[in-house]
Amino acid sequence: MKILTVCGLGQGTSLILKMNVEQALNEKGIKADVEHTDVSTASSMEADYIITSNELAESLQGHSAKVFIVNNYFDMGEINNAIKEHIES
């Protein structure tokens, strides 16, 4: 499974989200390749899931990956709930 964490520039916040998503997946025993990137690069990359903010999700409409939103990249509860809803289900 390939997951992209996406922010505007692909540097800071997407890296934080990547680390938190990896932690949540590890705690759930889910194996995945998680990469962080910017929104324009993500639009041309192959992935199963894209995790991003509400503002950037609109830019990724039409991508073959399932795009879902996490608004607070530091909130492990929100990240865990999003993974449970979109990946585990």
CSV table of N, CA and C in Angstrom, one decimal:
chain,number,residue,atom,x,y,z
A,1,MET,N,0.8,-1.2,0.0
A,1,MET,CA,0.0,0.0,0.0
A,1,MET,C,0.9,1.2,0.0
A,2,LYS,N,0.5,2.2,-0.8
A,2,LYS,CA,1.3,3.4,-0.9
A,2,LYS,C,0.4,4.6,-0.5
A,3,ILE,N,1.0,5.4,0.4
A,3,ILE,CA,0.3,6.6,1.0
A,3,ILE,C,1.1,7.8,0.8
A,4,LEU,N,0.5,8.9,0.3
A,4,LEU,CA,1.2,10.1,0.2
A,4,LEU,C,0.6,11.1,1.2
A,5,THR,N,1.5,11.8,1.9
A,5,THR,CA,1.1,12.9,2.8
A,5,THR,C,1.5,14.2,2.0
A,6,VAL,N,0.5,15.1,1.9
A,6,VAL,CA,0.7,16.2,1.0
A,6,VAL,C,0.5,17.6,1.7
A,7,CYS,N,1.4,18.5,1.4
A,7,CYS,CA,1.2,19.9,1.8
A,7,CYS,C,1.6,20.8,0.7
A,8,GLY,N,1.5,22.1,0.8
A,8,GLY,CA,1.8,23.0,-0.3
A,8,GLY,C,3.1,22.9,-0.9
A,9,LEU,N,4.2,22.8,-0.1
A,9,LEU,CA,5.5,22.8,-0.6
A,9,LEU,C,6.2,21.4,-0.5
A,10,GLY,N,5.6,20.5,0.2
A,10,GLY,CA,6.2,19.2,0.4
A,10,GLY,C,7.4,19.1,1.3
A,11,GLN,N,7.5,20.1,2.2
A,11,GLN,CA,8.6,20.1,3.1
A,11,GLN,C,8.2,19.8,4.5
A,12,GLY,N,7.7,20.9,5.2
A,12,GLY,CA,7.5,20.8,6.7
A,12,GLY,C,6.3,20.0,7.1
A,13,THR,N,5.2,20.5,6.8
A,13,THR,CA,4.0,19.9,7.4
A,13,THR,C,3.7,18.5,6.9
A,14,SER,N,4.0,18.3,5.6
A,14,SER,CA,3.8,16.9,5.0
A,14,SER,C,4.7,15.9,5.7
A,15,LEU,N,5.9,16.3,6.1
A,15,LEU,CA,6.9,15.4,6.8
A,15,LEU,C,6.3,15.1,8.2
A,16,ILE,N,5.8,16.1,8.9
A,16,ILE,CA,5.2,15.9,10.2
A,16,ILE,C,4.1,14.9,10.1
A,17,LEU,N,3.2,15.1,9.1
A,17,LEU,CA,2.1,14.3,8.9
A,17,LEU,C,2.5,12.9,8.5
A,18,LYS,N,3.6,12.7,7.7
A,18,LYS,CA,4.1,11.4,7.3
A,18,LYS,C,4.6,10.7,8.6
A,19,MET,N,5.3,11.3,9.5
A,19,MET,CA,5.8,10.7,10.7
A,19,MET,C,4.6,10.2,11.6
A,20,ASN,N,3.6,11.1,11.7
A,20,ASN,CA,2.5,10.7,12.5
A,20,ASN,C,1.6,9.6,11.9
A,21,VAL,N,1.5,9.6,10.6
A,21,VAL,CA,0.7,8.6,9.9
A,21,VAL,C,1.5,7.2,10.1
A,22,GLU,N,2.8,7.3,9.9
A,22,GLU,CA,3.6,6.0,10.1
A,22,GLU,C,3.4,5.5,11.5
A,23,GLN,N,3.4,6.4,12.5
A,23,GLN,CA,3.3,5.9,13.9
A,23,GLN,C,1.9,5.3,14.1
A,24,ALA,N,0.9,5.9,13.6
A,24,ALA,CA,-0.5,5.4,13.7
A,24,ALA,C,-0.6,4.1,13.0
A,25,LEU,N,-0.1,3.9,11.8
A,25,LEU,CA,-0.1,2.7,11.1
A,25,LEU,C,0.6,1.6,11.8
A,26,ASN,N,1.8,1.9,12.3
A,26,ASN,CA,2.6,0.9,13.0
A,26,ASN,C,1.8,0.4,14.3
A,27,GLU,N,1.2,1.3,15.0
A,27,GLU,CA,0.4,0.9,16.2
A,27,GLU,C,-0.8,0.0,15.8
A,28,LYS,N,-1.3,0.1,14.6
A,28,LYS,CA,-2.4,-0.7,14.1
A,28,LYS,C,-1.9,-2.0,13.4
A,29,GLY,N,-0.6,-2.1,13.2
A,29,GLY,CA,0.0,-3.2,12.5
A,29,GLY,C,-0.3,-3.2,11.0
A,30,ILE,N,-0.5,-2.0,10.4
A,30,ILE,CA,-0.7,-1.9,9.0
A,30,ILE,C,0.6,-1.5,8.3
A,31,LYS,N,1.0,-2.3,7.3
A,31,LYS,CA,2.2,-2.0,6.6
A,31,LYS,C,1.9,-1.1,5.4
A,32,ALA,N,2.7,-0.1,5.2
A,32,ALA,CA,2.5,0.9,4.1
A,32,ALA,C,3.8,1.6,3.8
A,33,ASP,N,3.9,2.0,2.6
A,33,ASP,CA,5.0,2.9,2.1
A,33,ASP,C,4.4,4.3,2.2
A,34,VAL,N,4.9,5.1,3.1
A,34,VAL,CA,4.4,6.5,3.2
A,34,VAL,C,5.5,7.5,2.7
A,35,GLU,N,5.1,8.4,1.8
A,35,GLU,CA,6.0,9.4,1.3
A,35,GLU,C,5.3,10.8,1.5
A,36,HIS,N,6.2,11.8,1.7
A,36,HIS,CA,5.6,13.1,1.8
A,36,HIS,C,6.0,13.9,0.6
A,37,THR,N,5.2,14.8,0.1
A,37,THR,CA,5.4,15.5,-1.1
A,37,THR,C,4.5,16.8,-1.2
A,38,ASP,N,4.8,17.5,-2.3
A,38,ASP,CA,4.0,18.7,-2.5
A,38,ASP,C,2.8,18.4,-3.4
A,39,VAL,N,1.8,19.3,-3.4
A,39,VAL,CA,0.6,19.0,-4.1
A,39,VAL,C,0.7,18.8,-5.6
A,40,SER,N,1.6,19.5,-6.3
A,40,SER,CA,1.8,19.4,-7.7
A,40,SER,C,2.5,18.1,-8.1
A,41,THR,N,3.4,17.6,-7.3
A,41,THR,CA,4.1,16.4,-7.5
A,41,THR,C,3.2,15.2,-7.2
A,42,ALA,N,2.4,15.3,-6.2
A,42,ALA,CA,1.4,14.3,-5.8
A,42,ALA,C,0.4,14.0,-6.9
A,43,SER,N,0.1,15.0,-7.7
A,43,SER,CA,-0.9,14.8,-8.7
A,43,SER,C,-0.5,13.9,-9.8
A,44,SER,N,0.9,13.7,-10.0
A,44,SER,CA,1.4,12.8,-11.0
A,44,SER,C,2.0,11.5,-10.4
A,45,MET,N,1.9,11.3,-9.1
A,45,MET,CA,2.4,10.1,-8.5
A,45,MET,C,1.3,9.0,-8.3
A,46,GLU,N,1.7,7.8,-8.4
A,46,GLU,CA,0.8,6.7,-8.1
A,46,GLU,C,0.7,6.5,-6.6
A,47,ALA,N,-0.5,6.2,-6.1
A,47,ALA,CA,-0.7,6.0,-4.7
A,47,ALA,C,-2.1,5.4,-4.5
A,48,ASP,N,-2.2,4.7,-3.4
A,48,ASP,CA,-3.5,4.1,-3.0
A,48,ASP,C,-4.3,5.2,-2.2
A,49,TYR,N,-3.6,5.9,-1.4
A,49,TYR,CA,-4.3,6.9,-0.6
A,49,TYR,C,-3.4,8.2,-0.5
A,50,ILE,N,-4.1,9.4,-0.5
A,50,ILE,CA,-3.5,10.6,-0.3
A,50,ILE,C,-4.1,11.3,1.0
A,51,ILE,N,-3.3,11.7,1.9
A,51,ILE,CA,-3.8,12.4,3.1
A,51,ILE,C,-3.3,13.8,3.0
A,52,THR,N,-4.2,14.8,3.1
A,52,THR,CA,-3.9,16.2,3.0
A,52,THR,C,-4.9,17.0,3.7
A,53,SER,N,-4.7,18.4,3.6
A,53,SER,CA,-5.7,19.3,4.2
A,53,SER,C,-6.9,19.5,3.3
A,54,ASN,N,-7.9,20.1,3.8
A,54,ASN,CA,-9.1,20.4,3.1
A,54,ASN,C,-8.8,21.3,1.9
A,55,GLU,N,-8.0,22.3,2.1
A,55,GLU,CA,-7.7,23.3,1.0
A,55,GLU,C,-7.0,22.6,-0.2
A,56,LEU,N,-6.1,21.6,0.1
A,56,LEU,CA,-5.3,21.0,-1.0
A,56,LEU,C,-6.1,19.8,-1.6
A,57,ALA,N,-7.0,19.3,-0.9
A,57,ALA,CA,-7.8,18.1,-1.4
A,57,ALA,C,-8.5,18.5,-2.7
A,58,GLU,N,-9.0,19.7,-2.8
A,58,GLU,CA,-9.6,20.1,-4.0
A,58,GLU,C,-8.7,20.0,-5.3
A,59,SER,N,-7.4,20.3,-5.1
A,59,SER,CA,-6.5,20.3,-6.1
A,59,SER,C,-6.2,18.9,-6.6
A,60,LEU,N,-6.5,17.9,-5.8
A,60,LEU,CA,-6.2,16.5,-6.1
A,60,LEU,C,-7.4,15.7,-6.6
A,61,GLN,N,-8.5,16.4,-6.8
A,61,GLN,CA,-9.7,15.8,-7.4
A,61,GLN,C,-9.4,15.1,-8.7
A,62,GLY,N,-9.9,14.0,-9.0
A,62,GLY,CA,-9.6,13.2,-10.2
A,62,GLY,C,-8.4,12.3,-10.1
A,63,HIS,N,-7.6,12.4,-9.0
A,63,HIS,CA,-6.5,11.4,-8.8
A,63,HIS,C,-7.1,10.0,-8.6
A,64,SER,N,-6.3,9.0,-9.0
A,64,SER,CA,-6.8,7.7,-8.9
A,64,SER,C,-6.8,7.2,-7.4
A,65,ALA,N,-6.0,7.8,-6.6
A,65,ALA,CA,-5.9,7.5,-5.1
A,65,ALA,C,-7.2,8.0,-4.4
A,66,LYS,N,-7.5,7.3,-3.3
A,66,LYS,CA,-8.6,7.8,-2.4
A,66,LYS,C,-7.9,9.0,-1.6
A,67,VAL,N,-8.5,10.2,-1.7
A,67,VAL,CA,-8.0,11.3,-1.0
A,67,VAL,C,-8.9,11.6,0.2
A,68,PHE,N,-8.2,11.7,1.4
A,68,PHE,CA,-8.9,12.0,2.5
A,68,PHE,C,-8.2,13.1,3.4
A,69,ILE,N,-9.0,13.8,4.2
A,69,ILE,CA,-8.6,15.0,4.8
A,69,ILE,C,-8.2,14.8,6.3
A,70,VAL,N,-7.1,15.4,6.7
A,70,VAL,CA,-6.7,15.5,8.1
A,70,VAL,C,-6.4,17.0,8.2
A,71,ASN,N,-7.2,17.7,9.1
A,71,ASN,CA,-7.0,19.2,9.2
A,71,ASN,C,-5.9,19.5,10.1
A,72,ASN,N,-5.7,18.8,11.2
A,72,ASN,CA,-4.6,19.0,12.2
A,72,ASN,C,-3.6,17.9,12.1
A,73,TYR,N,-2.5,18.2,11.5
A,73,TYR,CA,-1.4,17.2,11.2
A,73,TYR,C,-0.8,16.8,12.5
A,74,PHE,N,-1.0,17.4,13.6
A,74,PHE,CA,-0.4,17.1,14.9
A,74,PHE,C,-1.4,16.3,15.8
A,75,ASP,N,-2.6,16.2,15.4
A,75,ASP,CA,-3.7,15.6,16.2
A,75,ASP,C,-3.7,14.1,15.9
A,76,MET,N,-3.1,13.3,16.8
A,76,MET,CA,-3.1,11.8,16.6
A,76,MET,C,-4.5,11.2,16.6
A,77,GLY,N,-5.4,11.8,17.4
A,77,GLY,CA,-6.7,11.3,17.4
A,77,GLY,C,-7.4,11.4,16.1
A,78,GLU,N,-7.3,12.6,15.5
A,78,GLU,CA,-7.8,12.8,14.2
A,78,GLU,C,-7.2,11.9,13.1
A,79,ILE,N,-5.9,11.8,13.2
A,79,ILE,CA,-5.2,10.9,12.2
A,79,ILE,C,-5.6,9.4,12.4
A,80,ASN,N,-5.7,9.0,13.6
A,80,ASN,CA,-6.2,7.6,13.9
A,80,ASN,C,-7.6,7.4,13.4
A,81,ASN,N,-8.5,8.4,13.6
A,81,ASN,CA,-9.9,8.3,13.2
A,81,ASN,C,-9.9,8.2,11.6
A,82,ALA,N,-9.1,9.0,11.0
A,82,ALA,CA,-9.1,9.1,9.5
A,82,ALA,C,-8.6,7.8,8.9
A,83,ILE,N,-7.6,7.2,9.5
A,83,ILE,CA,-7.1,5.9,9.1
A,83,ILE,C,-8.1,4.8,9.3
A,84,LYS,N,-8.8,4.8,10.5
A,84,LYS,CA,-9.8,3.8,10.8
A,84,LYS,C,-11.0,3.9,9.8
A,85,GLU,N,-11.4,5.2,9.5
A,85,GLU,CA,-12.5,5.4,8.6
A,85,GLU,C,-12.2,5.0,7.1
A,86,HIS,N,-11.0,5.4,6.6
A,86,HIS,CA,-10.7,5.3,5.2
A,86,HIS,C,-9.8,4.1,4.8
A,87,ILE,N,-8.9,3.7,5.7
A,87,ILE,CA,-8.0,2.6,5.3
A,87,ILE,C,-8.5,1.2,5.9
A,88,GLU,N,-8.8,1.2,7.2
A,88,GLU,CA,-9.2,0.0,7.9
A,88,GLU,C,-10.6,-0.5,7.5
A,89,SER,N,-11.4,0.4,7.0
A,89,SER,CA,-12.8,-0.1,6.7
A,89,SER,C,-12.9,-0.8,5.4
